[in-house]
Short mmCIF file of C-alpha atoms in Angstrom, two decimals:
data_model
loop_
_atom_site.label_atom_id
_atom_site.label_comp_id
_atom_site.label_asym_id
_atom_site.label_seq_id
_atom_site.Cartn_x
_atom_site.Cartn_y
_atom_site.Cartn_z
CA MET C 6 193.96 217.69 71.25
CA ARG C 7 194.16 219.29 74.68
CA ARG C 8 196.79 216.78 75.74
CA LEU C 9 198.94 217.69 72.72
CA ILE C 10 198.77 221.42 73.53
CA LEU C 11 199.92 220.84 77.17
CA LEU C 12 202.89 218.74 76.08
CA SER C 13 203.96 221.39 73.61
CA LEU C 14 203.74 224.15 76.32
CA CYS C 15 205.93 222.17 78.74
CA ALA C 16 208.54 221.68 76.07
CA VAL C 17 208.66 225.41 75.40
CA LEU C 18 209.02 226.25 79.11
CA ALA C 19 211.82 223.73 79.47
CA VAL C 20 213.71 225.43 76.68
CA VAL C 21 213.13 228.88 78.16
CA THR C 22 214.25 227.99 81.72
CA ARG C 23 217.30 225.90 80.82
CA PRO C 24 220.60 227.79 81.43
CA ALA C 25 222.37 228.90 78.36
CA ALA C 26 225.18 226.77 77.20
CA GLY C 27 228.36 227.54 79.22
CA GLN C 28 226.54 229.59 81.97
CA GLN C 29 227.39 228.43 85.63
CA ARG C 30 225.12 228.75 88.72
CA THR C 31 226.28 231.49 91.22
CA ARG C 32 227.43 230.03 94.63
CA ASN C 33 225.79 231.44 97.83
CA PRO C 34 228.65 233.23 99.78
CA HIS C 35 226.65 233.17 103.03
CA GLY C 36 226.90 229.44 103.59
CA LYS C 37 223.82 227.58 104.58
CA LEU C 38 221.65 230.64 105.09
CA SER C 39 218.01 229.79 104.60
CA LEU C 40 216.81 233.28 103.72
CA GLU C 41 215.40 234.77 100.54
CA CYS C 42 217.93 236.96 98.79
CA ALA C 43 215.33 239.73 98.73
CA ALA C 44 215.61 240.00 102.52
CA CYS C 45 218.89 241.86 102.03
CA HIS C 46 219.36 242.41 98.26
CA ARG C 47 217.35 244.04 95.50
CA SER C 48 216.92 243.17 91.84
CA ASP C 49 218.40 246.49 90.71
CA GLY C 50 221.73 245.69 92.31
CA TRP C 51 223.28 243.35 94.86
CA THR C 52 225.27 246.08 96.58
CA PRO C 53 224.88 247.90 98.71
CA ALA C 54 222.76 245.45 100.65
CA ARG C 55 219.48 246.94 101.83
CA ILE C 56 217.98 245.11 104.79
CA SER C 57 214.26 244.64 104.46
CA GLY C 58 212.05 245.95 107.26
CA ALA C 59 210.55 242.50 107.48
CA PHE C 60 213.91 240.91 108.32
CA ASP C 61 213.97 239.70 111.99
CA HIS C 62 217.53 239.12 113.23
CA GLY C 63 216.12 237.78 116.47
CA LYS C 64 214.89 234.65 114.75
CA LEU C 65 218.52 233.79 114.06
CA GLY C 66 219.30 233.76 117.82
CA PHE C 67 220.67 237.29 118.28
CA PRO C 68 218.06 240.07 118.49
CA LEU C 69 219.37 243.46 117.43
CA ALA C 70 218.73 246.25 119.95
CA ALA C 71 219.99 249.77 120.59
CA ALA C 72 223.45 250.32 119.05
CA HIS C 73 223.42 246.83 117.53
CA ALA C 74 220.43 247.85 115.40
CA THR C 75 222.40 250.66 113.73
CA ALA C 76 225.71 248.81 113.30
CA SER C 77 226.72 247.73 109.81
CA CYS C 78 226.50 244.02 109.04
CA ARG C 79 230.22 243.80 108.30
CA SER C 80 231.12 245.21 111.75
CA CYS C 81 230.00 241.87 113.21
CA HIS C 82 230.05 239.61 110.13
CA LYS C 83 233.69 239.90 109.07
CA ALA C 84 233.21 236.88 106.78
CA LEU C 85 230.25 236.42 104.43
CA ASP C 86 229.52 233.01 105.84
CA PHE C 87 227.03 234.17 108.52
CA LYS C 88 226.40 230.74 109.85
CA GLY C 89 229.64 230.61 111.83
CA THR C 90 229.41 234.07 113.41
CA ALA C 91 230.02 233.86 117.18
CA LYS C 92 227.43 235.45 119.51
CA THR C 93 229.71 236.28 122.46
CA CYS C 94 230.58 239.90 123.24
CA ALA C 95 234.30 239.21 123.04
CA ALA C 96 233.90 238.02 119.42
CA CYS C 97 233.37 241.62 118.37
CA HIS C 98 234.53 243.71 121.31
CA THR C 99 238.12 243.85 122.48
CA ASP C 100 238.22 243.24 126.25
CA ALA C 101 239.67 246.45 127.66
CA HIS C 102 239.74 244.78 131.04
CA ARG C 103 242.03 241.99 129.90
CA GLY C 104 239.81 239.23 131.28
CA GLU C 105 239.72 240.67 134.81
CA LEU C 106 235.91 240.94 134.77
CA GLY C 107 235.04 237.94 132.62
CA VAL C 108 233.77 237.88 129.07
CA ASP C 109 230.16 238.91 129.69
CA CYS C 110 230.15 242.60 128.74
CA ALA C 111 226.42 242.82 129.56
CA HIS C 112 227.29 242.55 133.26
CA CYS C 113 228.30 246.18 133.17
CA HIS C 114 227.52 247.49 129.68
CA THR C 115 224.27 247.84 127.73
CA ALA C 116 223.64 247.51 124.02
CA ARG C 117 222.66 251.17 123.96
CA SER C 118 226.24 252.37 124.50
CA PHE C 119 229.45 251.10 125.95
CA THR C 120 229.61 254.27 128.06
CA ASP C 121 226.07 253.83 129.40
CA ARG C 122 226.63 253.98 133.18
CA ALA C 123 223.25 252.57 134.26
CA MET C 124 224.34 248.92 134.35
CA MET C 125 227.75 249.83 135.78
CA VAL C 126 226.14 251.66 138.70
CA ARG C 127 223.70 248.83 139.38
CA ALA C 128 226.53 246.32 139.25
CA HIS C 129 228.59 248.47 141.64
CA GLN C 130 225.82 248.33 144.24
CA LEU C 131 226.41 244.57 144.55
CA TYR C 132 229.98 245.09 145.67
CA PRO C 133 231.48 246.44 148.95
CA PHE C 134 231.59 249.99 147.56
CA PRO C 135 228.10 251.12 146.42
CA LEU C 136 228.19 254.36 144.43
CA GLU C 137 226.46 257.41 145.87
CA GLY C 138 226.76 261.19 145.78
CA ALA C 139 229.63 262.55 143.69
CA HIS C 140 230.90 259.01 143.14
CA LEU C 141 227.92 258.43 140.85
CA ALA C 142 229.17 261.07 138.43
CA ALA C 143 232.88 260.23 138.66
CA ASN C 144 234.59 258.72 135.65
CA CYS C 145 235.43 255.04 136.12
CA THR C 146 239.13 255.66 135.45
CA ALA C 147 239.21 258.24 138.29
CA CYS C 148 239.19 255.31 140.71
CA HIS C 149 240.09 252.42 138.40
CA THR C 150 243.30 253.85 137.02
CA PRO C 151 244.81 251.89 134.11
CA THR C 152 247.45 249.43 135.23
CA ALA C 153 250.13 247.36 133.55
CA GLN C 154 249.28 243.96 132.09
CA GLY C 155 248.64 241.45 134.84
CA GLN C 156 247.91 244.02 137.55
CA LEU C 157 244.42 244.36 138.98
CA GLN C 158 242.36 247.40 138.07
CA PHE C 159 238.88 246.36 139.22
CA VAL C 160 238.92 243.14 141.25
CA ALA C 161 240.04 243.40 144.92
CA LEU C 162 240.55 247.16 144.62
CA ALA C 163 240.78 248.75 148.11
CA THR C 164 237.66 250.66 149.23
CA THR C 165 239.39 252.97 151.73
CA CYS C 166 239.04 256.70 151.06
CA VAL C 167 242.77 257.33 150.78
CA THR C 168 243.04 254.81 147.93
CA CYS C 169 241.78 257.65 145.73
CA HIS C 170 242.04 260.71 148.00
CA GLU C 171 245.55 260.51 149.42
CA ALA C 172 246.51 263.60 147.42
CA ASP C 173 243.47 265.50 148.74
CA TYR C 174 244.39 264.52 152.31
CA ALA C 175 248.02 265.63 151.89
CA SER C 176 247.09 268.97 150.32
CA ALA C 177 244.35 269.89 152.82
CA LYS C 178 245.56 272.91 154.81
CA ASN C 179 242.43 274.41 156.35
CA PRO C 180 242.92 272.65 158.65
CA ASP C 181 246.17 270.85 157.90
CA HIS C 182 245.09 267.22 157.99
CA ALA C 183 248.55 265.70 158.08
CA ALA C 184 249.89 268.04 160.79
CA GLY C 185 246.69 267.66 162.79
CA GLY C 186 246.95 263.89 162.79
CA PHE C 187 243.53 263.49 161.19
CA PRO C 188 242.42 259.93 160.45
CA ARG C 189 242.52 258.96 156.80
CA GLU C 190 238.91 257.81 156.90
CA CYS C 191 237.45 260.78 155.02
CA ARG C 192 233.87 259.84 155.91
CA GLN C 193 234.42 260.89 159.53
CA CYS C 194 234.13 264.50 158.37
CA HIS C 195 233.24 264.56 154.69
CA THR C 196 230.27 263.31 152.71
CA VAL C 197 230.29 261.80 149.24
CA THR C 198 228.22 264.76 148.05
CA LEU C 199 230.72 267.60 148.56
CA TRP C 200 234.17 267.96 150.10
CA SER C 201 233.61 271.47 151.41
CA ARG C 202 230.71 270.44 153.65
CA ALA C 203 232.92 268.78 156.22
CA ARG C 204 231.00 268.04 159.40
CA PHE C 205 232.98 266.16 162.02
CA ASN C 206 230.68 264.28 164.40
CA HIS C 207 231.97 265.74 167.65
CA ASP C 208 229.21 263.93 169.55
CA ALA C 209 231.00 260.67 168.89
CA SER C 210 234.15 262.01 170.54
CA SER C 211 234.97 262.44 174.22
CA PHE C 212 233.77 266.07 173.97
CA PRO C 213 230.22 266.25 172.58
CA LEU C 214 229.30 269.76 171.41
CA THR C 215 226.33 271.51 173.05
CA GLY C 216 224.94 275.05 173.05
CA ALA C 217 227.18 277.73 171.57
CA HIS C 218 229.96 275.19 170.99
CA ARG C 219 227.97 273.85 168.05
CA THR C 220 228.23 277.13 166.13
CA VAL C 221 231.94 277.90 166.56
CA ALA C 222 234.45 277.24 163.81
CA CYS C 223 236.97 274.47 164.35
CA ALA C 224 239.87 276.95 164.44
CA GLN C 225 238.46 278.72 167.54
CA CYS C 226 239.24 275.70 169.70
CA HIS C 227 241.95 274.13 167.56
CA SER C 228 243.89 277.30 166.79
CA ASN C 229 247.20 275.50 167.26
CA ASN C 230 246.15 273.01 164.55
CA LYS C 231 246.04 270.32 167.20
CA PHE C 232 243.09 267.99 166.98
CA THR C 233 244.22 264.67 168.36
CA GLY C 234 244.54 264.85 172.15
CA THR C 235 243.12 268.39 172.47
CA SER C 236 242.35 269.17 176.12
CA ALA C 237 238.66 269.18 177.04
CA ARG C 238 239.21 271.46 180.07
CA CYS C 239 237.25 274.73 179.94
CA ALA C 240 240.35 276.76 180.77
CA SER C 241 242.19 275.36 177.74
CA CYS C 242 240.01 277.71 175.63
CA HIS C 243 238.56 280.14 178.18
CA GLN C 244 241.52 281.08 180.37
CA THR C 245 241.41 284.62 178.98
CA ASP C 246 237.69 284.88 179.81
CA PHE C 247 238.40 283.61 183.33
CA ASN C 248 241.22 286.11 183.89
CA GLY C 249 239.18 289.03 182.56
CA ALA C 250 236.02 288.33 184.58
CA LYS C 251 235.55 291.13 187.15
CA THR C 252 231.90 290.86 188.26
CA PRO C 253 232.92 289.07 190.35
CA ASP C 254 236.70 288.90 190.01
CA HIS C 255 237.19 285.17 189.39
CA LYS C 256 240.91 285.09 190.17
CA GLN C 257 240.61 287.10 193.39
CA ALA C 258 237.67 284.95 194.54
CA GLN C 259 239.69 281.82 193.77
CA PHE C 260 236.91 280.41 191.61
CA SER C 261 237.36 277.02 190.02
CA ALA C 262 238.60 277.16 186.43
CA ASP C 263 235.90 274.63 185.59
CA CYS C 264 233.48 277.04 183.89
CA ALA C 265 230.65 274.48 184.03
CA THR C 266 230.45 275.04 187.80
CA CYS C 267 228.52 278.28 187.13
CA HIS C 268 228.13 278.66 183.36
CA THR C 269 226.40 276.69 180.63
CA THR C 270 227.45 276.21 177.01
CA THR C 271 224.42 278.22 175.86
CA ALA C 272 225.74 281.60 177.02
CA TRP C 273 228.02 283.10 179.68
CA GLN C 274 225.05 284.88 181.26
CA PRO C 275 223.07 284.03 183.26
CA ALA C 276 225.51 282.04 185.38
CA PRO C 277 223.29 279.77 187.51
CA TYR C 278 225.69 278.65 190.20
CA ASP C 279 224.18 275.72 192.11
CA HIS C 280 224.36 276.99 195.69
CA ASN C 281 222.46 273.91 196.83
CA ALA C 282 225.57 271.85 196.22
CA THR C 283 227.39 273.86 198.92
CA GLN C 284 227.17 273.87 202.69
CA PHE C 285 224.70 276.76 202.44
CA PRO C 286 221.70 275.79 200.26
CA LEU C 287 219.57 278.79 199.28
CA THR C 288 215.96 278.97 200.44
CA GLY C 289 213.26 281.66 200.55
CA ALA C 290 214.41 285.20 199.78
CA HIS C 291 217.99 283.99 199.52
CA LYS C 292 217.09 282.43 196.16
CA THR C 293 216.33 285.82 194.60
CA ALA C 294 219.35 287.60 196.07
CA VAL C 295 222.17 288.50 193.70
CA CYS C 296 225.67 287.29 194.46
CA SER C 297 226.89 290.73 195.54
CA ASP C 298 224.22 290.90 198.27
CA CYS C 299 226.21 288.39 200.30
CA HIS C 300 229.60 288.52 198.61
CA ALA C 301 230.09 292.28 198.32
CA ASP C 302 233.34 291.77 200.24
CA GLY C 303 234.64 289.62 197.38
CA VAL C 304 234.90 286.58 199.63
CA TYR C 305 233.48 283.39 198.12
CA LYS C 306 235.77 280.60 199.18
CA GLY C 307 235.43 280.00 202.93
CA LYS C 308 232.63 282.55 203.30
CA ALA C 309 231.01 282.37 206.76
CA THR C 310 227.53 280.86 206.75
CA THR C 311 226.28 282.30 210.04
CA CYS C 312 223.28 284.66 209.78
CA VAL C 313 225.05 287.53 211.44
CA SER C 314 227.89 287.41 208.90
CA CYS C 315 225.45 289.15 206.53
CA HIS C 316 222.73 290.46 208.85
CA GLN C 317 224.67 292.11 211.67
CA VAL C 318 223.38 295.50 210.55
CA ASP C 319 219.80 294.19 210.59
CA TYR C 320 220.36 292.75 214.06
CA ASN C 321 221.84 295.98 215.43
CA GLY C 322 219.04 298.10 213.97
CA ALA C 323 216.15 295.94 215.22
CA LYS C 324 214.22 297.90 217.89
CA THR C 325 210.85 296.14 218.16
CA PRO C 326 212.14 294.56 220.25
CA ASP C 327 215.68 295.86 220.68
CA HIS C 328 217.68 292.73 219.87
CA LYS C 329 220.95 293.89 221.41
CA GLN C 330 219.35 295.08 224.67
CA ALA C 331 217.32 291.88 224.92
CA GLN C 332 220.50 289.90 224.33
CA PHE C 333 218.87 287.92 221.54
CA ALA C 334 220.92 285.19 219.94
CA THR C 335 222.52 286.26 216.64
CA THR C 336 221.19 283.10 215.05
CA CYS C 337 218.37 284.76 213.10
CA THR C 338 216.64 281.46 212.41
CA THR C 339 215.65 281.28 216.08
CA CYS C 340 212.80 283.67 215.25
CA HIS C 341 212.98 284.48 211.53
CA THR C 342 212.69 282.45 208.33
CA THR C 343 214.44 283.00 205.01
CA THR C 344 211.09 283.91 203.40
CA ALA C 345 210.76 287.31 205.14
CA TRP C 346 211.78 289.07 208.36
CA GLN C 347 208.14 289.40 209.39
CA PRO C 348 206.32 287.60 210.84
CA ALA C 349 208.96 286.32 213.25
CA PRO C 350 207.41 283.11 214.65
CA TYR C 351 209.54 282.48 217.71
CA ASP C 352 208.92 278.93 218.99
CA HIS C 353 208.05 279.57 222.63
CA ASN C 354 207.29 275.87 223.05
CA ALA C 355 211.00 275.19 222.88
CA THR C 356 211.52 277.24 226.07
CA GLN C 357 210.70 276.55 229.74
CA PHE C 358 207.40 278.39 229.24
CA PRO C 359 205.36 276.78 226.45
CA LEU C 360 202.43 278.97 225.35
CA THR C 361 198.88 277.69 225.80
CA GLY C 362 195.39 279.22 225.59
CA ALA C 363 195.26 283.02 225.39
CA HIS C 364 199.03 283.16 225.74
CA LYS C 365 199.27 281.91 222.14
CA THR C 366 197.58 285.03 220.76
CA ALA C 367 199.47 287.49 222.91
CA VAL C 368 202.09 289.66 221.26
CA CYS C 369 205.62 289.68 222.58
CA SER C 370 205.26 293.11 224.16
CA ASP C 371 202.35 291.90 226.29
CA CYS C 372 204.80 289.96 228.44
CA HIS C 373 208.11 291.54 227.50
CA ALA C 374 207.19 295.24 227.65
CA ASP C 375 210.01 295.61 230.12
CA GLY C 376 212.46 294.55 227.40
CA ILE C 377 213.51 291.50 229.34
CA TYR C 378 213.61 288.27 227.31
CA LYS C 379 216.63 286.42 228.56
CA GLY C 380 216.01 285.16 232.13
CA LYS C 381 212.42 286.40 232.15
CA PRO C 382 210.55 284.92 235.24
CA THR C 383 207.87 282.39 234.31
CA THR C 384 205.68 282.84 237.41
CA CYS C 385 202.12 284.06 236.76
CA VAL C 386 202.47 287.06 239.01
CA SER C 387 205.50 288.31 237.09
CA CYS C 388 202.99 289.45 234.46
CA HIS C 389 199.63 289.34 236.30
CA GLN C 390 200.41 291.12 239.60
CA PRO C 391 198.12 294.05 238.63
CA ASP C 392 195.31 291.60 237.80
CA PHE C 393 195.81 289.92 241.20
CA ASN C 394 195.82 293.23 243.07
CA ARG C 395 192.60 294.57 241.54
CA ALA C 396 190.61 291.34 241.74
CA GLN C 397 187.68 292.09 244.11
CA THR C 398 185.21 289.27 243.63
CA PRO C 399 186.68 287.95 245.76
CA ASN C 400 189.42 290.31 246.94
CA HIS C 401 192.53 288.25 246.24
CA THR C 402 194.85 290.29 248.40
CA GLN C 403 192.52 290.36 251.44
CA ALA C 404 191.77 286.67 251.04
CA GLN C 405 195.47 285.95 250.92
CA PHE C 406 195.10 283.92 247.73
CA PRO C 407 198.30 282.42 246.37
CA THR C 408 199.82 284.35 243.45
CA THR C 409 199.93 281.15 241.44
CA CYS C 410 197.05 282.03 239.13
CA ALA C 411 196.85 278.44 237.81
CA THR C 412 195.40 277.40 241.17
CA CYS C 413 192.03 278.77 240.04
CA HIS C 414 192.44 280.09 236.53
CA THR C 415 193.41 278.60 233.13
CA THR C 416 195.29 280.22 230.28
CA THR C 417 192.13 280.14 228.18
CA ALA C 418 190.31 282.93 230.11
CA TRP C 419 190.10 284.47 233.61
CA GLN C 420 186.50 283.34 233.93
CA PRO C 421 185.28 280.84 234.87
CA ALA C 422 187.78 280.19 237.65
CA PRO C 423 187.25 276.50 238.54
CA TYR C 424 188.92 276.26 241.99
CA ASP C 425 189.37 272.60 242.93
CA HIS C 426 187.85 272.43 246.45
CA ASN C 427 188.49 268.68 246.47
CA ALA C 428 192.17 269.42 246.83
CA THR C 429 191.54 271.09 250.24
CA GLN C 430 190.65 269.71 253.67
CA PHE C 431 186.96 270.31 252.83
CA PRO C 432 185.97 268.43 249.66
CA LEU C 433 182.55 269.53 248.34
CA THR C 434 179.74 267.02 248.26
CA GLY C 435 175.98 267.14 247.68
CA ALA C 436 174.44 270.62 247.72
CA HIS C 437 177.81 272.11 248.56
CA LYS C 438 178.84 271.43 244.97
CA THR C 439 176.29 273.88 243.59
CA ALA C 440 176.95 276.59 246.13
CA VAL C 441 178.76 279.74 245.02
CA CYS C 442 181.89 280.90 246.82
CA SER C 443 180.10 283.79 248.57
CA ASP C 444 177.62 281.38 250.18
CA CYS C 445 180.39 280.19 252.50
CA HIS C 446 182.95 282.97 252.17
CA ALA C 447 180.74 286.02 252.47
CA ASP C 448 182.94 287.07 255.36
CA GLY C 449 185.89 287.27 252.97
CA ILE C 450 187.77 284.57 254.81
CA TYR C 451 189.27 281.88 252.63
CA LYS C 452 192.56 281.03 254.21
CA GLY C 453 192.00 279.26 257.58
CA LYS C 454 188.24 279.12 257.14
CA PRO C 455 186.72 276.74 259.76
CA THR C 456 185.33 273.56 258.29
CA THR C 457 182.76 272.85 261.05
CA CYS C 458 179.14 272.82 259.91
CA VAL C 459 178.06 275.40 262.51
CA SER C 460 180.64 277.87 261.16
CA CYS C 461 178.22 278.35 258.26
CA HIS C 462 174.92 276.86 259.51
CA GLN C 463 174.61 278.42 263.04
CA PRO C 464 171.52 280.37 261.89
CA ASP C 465 169.98 277.17 260.52
CA PHE C 466 170.72 275.46 263.90
CA ASN C 467 169.30 278.38 265.93
#
């Protein structure tokens, strides 16, 4: 019974599912597309097609991303047979570059937008002209101007500045680039950030800028709009300053027009002239003197270097001692130094009378109170005659001692007076060595004193 019921049910279903007489099966317009119709169509109407959220285009070999995800199906699928749709960019996108850059749009463009510059910039960094500064924001066609069919617009395009900026170069008037003979390599002065911030690297030229030169405008030195071959001589810019200088008068003094001899690029003043490079290096107090102290007469070139050329007045006025009366040499350095007039350490050791002992501490007037320096006698008695005359122990005059003090005395002190008896006809020996002068010369006789024993020892004999 159950078998009969099942057979009857199958027969009914076969009748229900069999197409009506004369009805034909609808052909799939999408070719061999193995997708359920419900992935794109709905039962309430075939059109418009409504893509199901579960549909994954990536499984068909072409994932949809960015702008591709919002494009209509027919923009890429011109024919309903999806199976034969090409996957290359050029299949849908007309090559605006006419094959010059290949057929792979993704090398420069992204699926987000054809005008998305991110990939273009990254691709540009791989070529000889990386984009930076204002070039990053420039429109591609500003440099890659459209060309006629067959002419290059991107490949082998020159990377020199003037390729794009020839018009800027020609129109530049402050300064006039063309008239000034400026190089056409814009980067020597300009940056890719901003034209107006033009900074020429003067340090790379034959005239590096230092000091105040760094702050002057170009026109101050290049007023004649001449840049190439501009003279680097100071006078080429500062001749007026040279002519107008009056303290001192540069022209009258015949100063060199090379300002760097005295001035620096920091400021005109102070003007540290290097006197040590001349025949008269400055030492001592000369270092602190101002120029007018020595050059009040306005003479600089060929100025005499002798002391007296500046110090004649000092020489004439010197009275302790009186330099003129003493006939001192006018070469001040004989006694003075450049540090100060006093003390005046005259080198007596360079004369015929070197100073020793107490003579070293004597002042000049001790020996030269008579004002005589030149030709002064060097004999002891010339200074010590009074000492000789008043000497009483023994009485030098009565004893007829020689006036050569050094016979008995030294320059250290008058006493002791170590007379060398061994240099006479009666050398001292034995007890005689310890005897004092008066033991033998109590009679005051020294010159011609007898040397016989009895002349002193007659009492001992008697």
